[in-house]
Short mmCIF file of C-alpha atoms in Angstrom, two decimals:
data_model
loop_
_atom_site.label_atom_id
_atom_site.label_comp_id
_atom_site.label_asym_id
_atom_site.label_seq_id
_atom_site.Cartn_x
_atom_site.Cartn_y
_atom_site.Cartn_z
CA MET A 734 -10.73 -23.75 -84.53
CA LEU A 735 -9.31 -23.23 -81.43
CA LEU A 736 -6.90 -19.81 -81.37
CA PHE A 737 -4.40 -19.05 -78.49
CA PHE A 738 -2.00 -16.42 -76.89
CA PRO A 739 1.89 -17.98 -77.41
CA GLU A 740 2.13 -18.04 -73.66
CA GLU A 741 -0.60 -20.46 -73.41
CA GLU A 742 0.55 -22.92 -76.64
CA GLY A 743 0.92 -26.01 -74.10
CA PHE A 744 -2.37 -25.95 -72.37
CA ALA A 745 -3.76 -25.02 -76.37
CA ARG A 746 -2.30 -28.23 -77.29
CA ARG A 747 -3.46 -30.45 -74.56
CA LEU A 748 -6.80 -28.88 -75.32
CA ALA A 749 -6.83 -29.75 -79.42
CA ALA A 750 -5.69 -33.17 -79.00
CA ALA A 751 -9.14 -33.08 -76.12
CA THR A 752 -11.28 -31.90 -78.81
CA GLY A 753 -10.27 -32.86 -81.86
CA LEU A 754 -10.30 -28.72 -83.12
CA GLU A 755 -7.67 -27.20 -85.23
CA ALA A 756 -5.27 -25.05 -83.14
CA ALA A 757 -3.71 -21.43 -84.83
CA PRO A 758 -1.80 -18.77 -82.74
CA ILE A 759 -2.56 -15.50 -82.58
CA GLU A 760 0.16 -13.74 -83.33
CA ARG A 761 1.04 -10.58 -81.06
CA HIS A 762 3.79 -7.47 -81.40
CA ARG A 763 3.82 -4.88 -78.56
CA PHE A 764 5.08 -1.58 -79.60
CA PRO A 765 7.77 0.33 -77.31
CA ASP A 766 5.12 2.33 -75.54
CA GLY A 767 3.09 -1.00 -74.44
CA GLU A 768 0.29 -0.82 -77.14
CA ILE A 769 -0.42 -4.10 -78.79
CA LYS A 770 -0.92 -5.15 -82.42
CA LEU A 771 -2.65 -8.78 -83.26
CA ARG A 772 -2.72 -10.91 -85.79
CA LEU A 773 -5.50 -13.71 -86.34
CA PRO A 774 -5.21 -16.26 -89.08
CA GLU A 775 -6.74 -15.24 -92.49
CA ARG A 776 -8.89 -18.07 -92.76
CA LEU A 777 -12.22 -18.18 -90.11
CA PRO A 778 -14.75 -20.78 -89.67
CA GLU A 779 -17.86 -19.30 -88.24
CA LYS A 780 -17.32 -20.77 -85.04
CA VAL A 781 -14.11 -20.19 -82.68
CA VAL A 782 -13.07 -20.82 -79.56
CA LEU A 783 -10.82 -18.44 -77.94
CA LEU A 784 -8.77 -19.44 -75.43
CA ARG A 785 -7.65 -16.80 -73.18
CA GLY A 786 -6.49 -17.22 -68.94
CA LEU A 787 -7.14 -14.16 -67.32
CA ASP A 788 -4.76 -14.39 -64.87
CA ARG A 789 -2.78 -10.94 -63.98
CA PRO A 790 -5.67 -9.93 -66.26
CA ASN A 791 -5.30 -6.13 -67.15
CA GLU A 792 -3.51 -6.47 -70.16
CA LYS A 793 -5.17 -9.47 -71.25
CA LEU A 794 -8.73 -7.88 -71.29
CA VAL A 795 -7.39 -6.07 -73.53
CA GLU A 796 -6.24 -8.74 -75.75
CA LEU A 797 -9.37 -10.24 -75.27
CA LEU A 798 -11.34 -6.53 -76.28
CA LEU A 799 -8.79 -6.70 -79.55
CA ALA A 800 -9.07 -10.09 -80.54
CA SER A 801 -12.90 -10.65 -80.22
CA ALA A 802 -13.49 -7.50 -82.43
CA GLY A 803 -11.29 -8.38 -85.32
CA LEU A 804 -12.83 -11.89 -85.23
CA HIS A 805 -16.45 -10.63 -84.90
CA GLU A 806 -15.06 -8.19 -88.22
CA ALA A 807 -13.90 -11.08 -89.85
CA GLY A 808 -17.16 -12.77 -90.01
CA VAL A 809 -16.82 -15.01 -86.89
CA ARG A 810 -20.41 -15.66 -85.75
CA ARG A 811 -19.93 -17.41 -82.55
CA VAL A 812 -16.69 -17.23 -80.17
CA VAL A 813 -16.56 -19.38 -77.44
CA LEU A 814 -14.43 -17.60 -74.55
CA VAL A 815 -12.50 -20.41 -72.43
CA ALA A 816 -11.26 -18.80 -69.50
CA PRO A 817 -9.75 -21.31 -67.34
CA TYR A 818 -9.03 -18.29 -64.31
CA PHE A 819 -11.39 -16.28 -64.52
CA PRO A 820 -10.71 -12.72 -62.69
CA TYR A 821 -11.80 -9.93 -60.80
CA LEU A 822 -14.87 -11.89 -59.26
CA ARG A 823 -13.86 -11.12 -55.54
CA GLN A 824 -15.20 -7.52 -55.08
CA ASP A 825 -18.95 -8.53 -55.90
CA LYS A 826 -20.29 -5.41 -53.33
CA ALA A 827 -19.77 -2.33 -52.25
CA PHE A 828 -17.73 -2.74 -48.84
CA ALA A 829 -17.14 0.86 -48.50
CA PRO A 830 -18.68 3.93 -49.71
CA GLY A 831 -17.71 4.70 -53.46
CA GLU A 832 -16.11 1.10 -53.77
CA VAL A 833 -16.81 -0.10 -57.63
CA ALA A 834 -18.22 -3.74 -57.51
CA SER A 835 -16.00 -5.03 -60.34
CA ALA A 836 -17.25 -8.31 -60.94
CA PHE A 837 -20.31 -6.84 -62.79
CA VAL A 838 -18.50 -4.42 -64.63
CA VAL A 839 -15.68 -7.29 -66.13
CA GLY A 840 -18.40 -9.45 -66.24
CA ARG A 841 -20.27 -7.28 -68.48
CA PHE A 842 -17.27 -6.22 -70.34
CA VAL A 843 -16.57 -10.00 -70.98
CA ALA A 844 -19.85 -10.66 -71.92
CA SER A 845 -20.21 -8.14 -74.81
CA CYS A 846 -17.02 -9.55 -76.34
CA VAL A 847 -17.90 -12.82 -76.99
CA GLU A 848 -21.08 -15.28 -77.56
CA ALA A 849 -20.15 -18.04 -74.66
CA LEU A 850 -17.57 -18.67 -71.66
CA VAL A 851 -16.47 -21.63 -70.38
CA THR A 852 -14.53 -21.45 -67.13
CA VAL A 853 -12.86 -23.27 -64.36
CA ASP A 854 -13.95 -22.85 -60.75
CA PRO A 855 -14.65 -19.04 -60.27
CA HIS A 856 -14.28 -17.61 -56.61
CA LEU A 857 -17.90 -16.68 -56.41
CA HIS A 858 -18.78 -15.71 -53.06
CA ARG A 859 -22.62 -14.01 -52.91
CA ILE A 860 -22.97 -14.54 -56.92
CA ALA A 861 -25.38 -17.64 -56.67
CA ARG A 862 -24.52 -18.86 -60.88
CA LEU A 863 -21.48 -17.11 -62.94
CA ASP A 864 -24.04 -15.61 -65.57
CA GLU A 865 -25.42 -13.27 -63.02
CA ALA A 866 -21.71 -11.42 -63.22
CA VAL A 867 -20.94 -12.51 -66.54
CA PRO A 868 -24.24 -12.29 -68.57
CA VAL A 869 -24.19 -14.36 -71.39
CA THR A 870 -25.58 -17.40 -72.45
CA PRO A 871 -24.38 -20.12 -71.62
CA ALA A 872 -21.66 -19.25 -68.97
CA LEU A 873 -20.46 -22.39 -67.62
CA ALA A 874 -18.72 -23.05 -64.38
CA LEU A 875 -16.80 -26.21 -64.88
CA CYS A 876 -15.83 -27.79 -61.19
CA ALA A 877 -11.79 -29.54 -61.02
CA ALA A 878 -12.44 -30.07 -57.34
CA PRO A 879 -13.19 -33.72 -58.17
CA LEU A 880 -9.90 -34.06 -60.18
CA LEU A 881 -8.30 -33.09 -57.21
CA GLY A 882 -9.83 -35.48 -54.75
CA GLU A 883 -8.75 -38.38 -57.27
CA LEU A 884 -5.13 -37.23 -57.17
CA ALA A 885 -4.81 -36.88 -53.34
CA ALA A 886 -6.34 -40.50 -53.41
CA ARG A 887 -3.96 -41.51 -55.91
CA GLU A 888 -0.91 -40.53 -54.18
CA ARG A 889 -1.64 -40.87 -50.33
CA GLY A 890 -4.47 -43.06 -50.06
CA ARG A 891 -7.25 -42.36 -47.72
CA PRO A 892 -6.27 -38.58 -46.70
CA LEU A 893 -8.49 -36.53 -44.86
CA LEU A 894 -9.19 -33.44 -46.98
CA VAL A 895 -9.60 -30.10 -45.46
CA GLY A 896 -10.75 -26.66 -46.66
CA PRO A 897 -9.13 -24.12 -45.08
CA ASP A 898 -12.71 -21.48 -44.61
CA GLU A 899 -16.08 -22.01 -45.18
CA GLU A 900 -15.70 -20.16 -48.75
CA SER A 901 -13.73 -23.54 -49.25
CA ARG A 902 -16.60 -25.73 -48.64
CA ALA A 903 -18.01 -26.34 -52.06
CA TRP A 904 -14.93 -27.34 -53.28
CA VAL A 905 -13.97 -29.85 -50.71
CA GLU A 906 -17.17 -31.49 -50.56
CA ALA A 907 -17.10 -32.11 -54.03
CA ALA A 908 -13.24 -33.42 -53.92
CA ALA A 909 -14.35 -35.50 -51.16
CA HIS A 910 -17.74 -36.83 -52.63
CA ALA A 911 -15.99 -37.97 -55.91
CA SER A 912 -13.05 -39.83 -54.33
CA GLY A 913 -14.94 -41.18 -51.32
CA LEU A 914 -12.73 -39.58 -48.62
CA GLU A 915 -13.49 -37.73 -45.60
CA TYR A 916 -13.70 -33.80 -45.04
CA ALA A 917 -13.51 -31.09 -42.83
CA VAL A 918 -13.94 -27.52 -42.96
CA GLY A 919 -11.51 -25.01 -40.89
CA ARG A 920 -12.63 -21.46 -40.20
CA LYS A 921 -10.38 -18.19 -41.26
CA GLU A 922 -10.76 -15.17 -39.73
CA ARG A 923 -8.88 -12.26 -41.97
CA ARG A 924 -7.55 -9.49 -40.74
CA GLY A 925 -5.83 -8.07 -44.21
CA ASP A 926 -4.39 -9.17 -47.63
CA ARG A 927 -1.82 -10.86 -46.02
CA ASP A 928 -2.86 -11.44 -42.19
CA VAL A 929 -5.28 -14.32 -41.58
CA ALA A 930 -5.87 -16.78 -39.00
CA VAL A 931 -7.08 -20.33 -39.41
CA THR A 932 -8.61 -22.85 -36.79
CA LEU A 933 -9.22 -26.42 -37.37
CA PRO A 934 -12.84 -27.68 -36.29
CA GLU A 935 -13.57 -28.21 -32.48
CA GLY A 936 -12.82 -31.84 -31.73
CA LEU A 937 -11.48 -32.88 -35.06
CA ASN A 938 -8.67 -35.37 -35.13
CA VAL A 939 -6.05 -35.29 -37.22
CA ARG A 940 -2.97 -36.99 -35.23
CA GLY A 941 -1.32 -39.86 -37.32
CA ARG A 942 -2.94 -39.00 -40.24
CA ALA A 943 -2.72 -37.45 -43.94
CA ALA A 944 -4.37 -34.38 -44.60
CA VAL A 945 -4.49 -32.46 -47.64
CA VAL A 946 -5.56 -28.99 -47.84
CA LEU A 947 -7.68 -27.93 -50.81
CA ASP A 948 -8.99 -25.00 -52.06
CA ASP A 949 -10.09 -23.14 -55.44
CA VAL A 950 -7.19 -20.76 -55.56
CA ALA A 951 -3.80 -19.93 -54.18
CA SER A 952 -2.76 -16.21 -54.36
CA THR A 953 -0.44 -15.05 -51.58
CA GLY A 954 -0.65 -17.79 -49.68
CA ARG A 955 -1.27 -16.92 -46.19
CA THR A 956 -4.40 -18.98 -45.76
CA LEU A 957 -2.88 -22.08 -47.07
CA ALA A 958 -0.22 -21.94 -44.61
CA GLN A 959 -2.02 -21.17 -42.13
CA ALA A 960 -4.08 -24.26 -42.21
CA VAL A 961 -1.10 -26.24 -43.31
CA ARG A 962 0.08 -25.11 -39.76
CA ALA A 963 -2.88 -25.55 -37.73
CA LEU A 964 -2.74 -29.36 -39.32
CA ARG A 965 0.82 -29.70 -38.23
CA SER A 966 0.11 -28.30 -34.59
CA ALA A 967 -2.08 -30.79 -34.17
CA GLY A 968 -0.22 -33.97 -35.05
CA ALA A 969 -1.04 -34.72 -39.07
CA ALA A 970 1.70 -36.94 -40.12
CA THR A 971 2.01 -35.53 -43.54
CA VAL A 972 -0.10 -32.52 -44.79
CA ASP A 973 -0.16 -31.65 -48.63
CA VAL A 974 -1.77 -28.95 -50.70
CA ALA A 975 -4.33 -29.13 -53.93
CA VAL A 976 -5.42 -26.21 -55.33
CA THR A 977 -7.78 -25.34 -58.74
CA HIS A 978 -5.61 -22.05 -59.67
CA ALA A 979 -1.87 -21.38 -58.90
CA LEU A 980 -1.40 -17.73 -59.15
CA PHE A 981 1.12 -18.09 -56.15
CA VAL A 982 2.19 -14.58 -56.37
CA GLU A 983 5.48 -12.75 -54.79
CA ASP A 984 6.53 -15.09 -52.20
CA ALA A 985 3.15 -17.48 -52.11
CA LEU A 986 4.90 -20.72 -52.50
CA GLU A 987 7.63 -20.38 -50.52
CA THR A 988 5.50 -19.32 -47.60
CA VAL A 989 3.37 -22.38 -47.84
CA ARG A 990 6.35 -24.86 -47.98
CA ALA A 991 8.29 -22.97 -45.42
CA ALA A 992 4.80 -23.54 -42.87
CA GLY A 993 5.36 -27.27 -43.18
CA ALA A 994 3.42 -28.19 -46.88
CA GLY A 995 4.90 -31.44 -48.53
CA ALA A 996 3.65 -31.86 -52.06
CA ILE A 997 1.57 -29.12 -53.56
CA TRP A 998 -0.35 -29.72 -56.62
CA SER A 999 -2.28 -27.62 -59.19
CA THR A 1000 -4.37 -27.61 -61.99
CA ASP A 1001 -3.05 -26.65 -65.71
CA THR A 1002 -5.58 -23.47 -65.35
CA ILE A 1003 -2.72 -21.63 -64.86
CA ALA A 1004 0.28 -23.15 -66.01
CA HIS A 1005 2.83 -23.28 -62.92
CA PRO A 1006 5.74 -25.16 -61.99
CA THR A 1007 2.90 -26.89 -58.97
CA ASN A 1008 0.71 -28.35 -62.23
CA ALA A 1009 -0.38 -32.03 -61.49
CA VAL A 1010 -3.65 -32.98 -63.64
CA SER A 1011 -4.67 -30.67 -66.37
CA VAL A 1012 -8.31 -29.83 -67.19
CA ALA A 1013 -8.21 -29.85 -70.91
CA PRO A 1014 -10.16 -33.08 -71.01
CA LEU A 1015 -13.13 -31.84 -68.60
CA ILE A 1016 -13.30 -28.29 -70.99
CA ALA A 1017 -13.33 -30.52 -73.55
CA GLN A 1018 -16.38 -32.03 -72.76
CA ALA A 1019 -18.07 -28.64 -72.03
CA LEU A 1020 -17.22 -27.45 -75.67
CA ALA A 1021 -18.21 -31.01 -77.70
CA ALA A 1022 -21.82 -30.01 -76.07
CA LEU A 1023 -21.33 -26.37 -77.01
CA LEU A 1024 -20.06 -26.97 -80.52
CA ARG A 1025 -23.17 -29.03 -81.16
#
């Protein structure tokens, strides 16, 4: 059975269609003081796939705790968490005295709730494998970059894929390899959460070419915007943007568009108006192996 929360019904239906699983909602009531009450289906199998996207995660992590505890108390032996977006991974070390390495704290918490995890393009930096942060077996990190590369090729023919910084290299390489496209990786200097500078590789000729800036996540949009500006200044004919996770907080989407971006595409790991390709079939393939 596939269980989902009400706001994720659209993705749940796509995933259920791809897997053949029965989909059922988790009922939620929010009390006036903000506390949450959940109600699970009365009849549950021994294995359950729990869909809980973890963008804007703080309240959703509490919902995960309540749901997983209720499932295990009801006799479910194996809970497979599908979290298309996984949070808190950027803070994977203490950069200053007293800072908390939240990647491992949240990872251990999630691992205590479920028996398996499937996520897409987790934002790993100094962590080599997802199960180093989320100690559960298996902890599967799927890659949506090839889907974005194929989308860019369909829409723009032979565009140049551009990663805005070294952190994006793995994704832009995967996208380029899947579609047979050329790629380049820029360099980013970060001075604050919303203050970044992006420079293109020396000698890169983009004049008259179609370019697509590709990254795993769009949060404030400043990195993408600076990459778009750099490509426009270098003479690119068109500059589009493709990301896996469309967080786009506050004015991020407007910032990227104002920089000169044409189309902005994302996957449906987070429901957003820019969604252009679904990761449901990708996740379904992973679940087919896990549930066997």
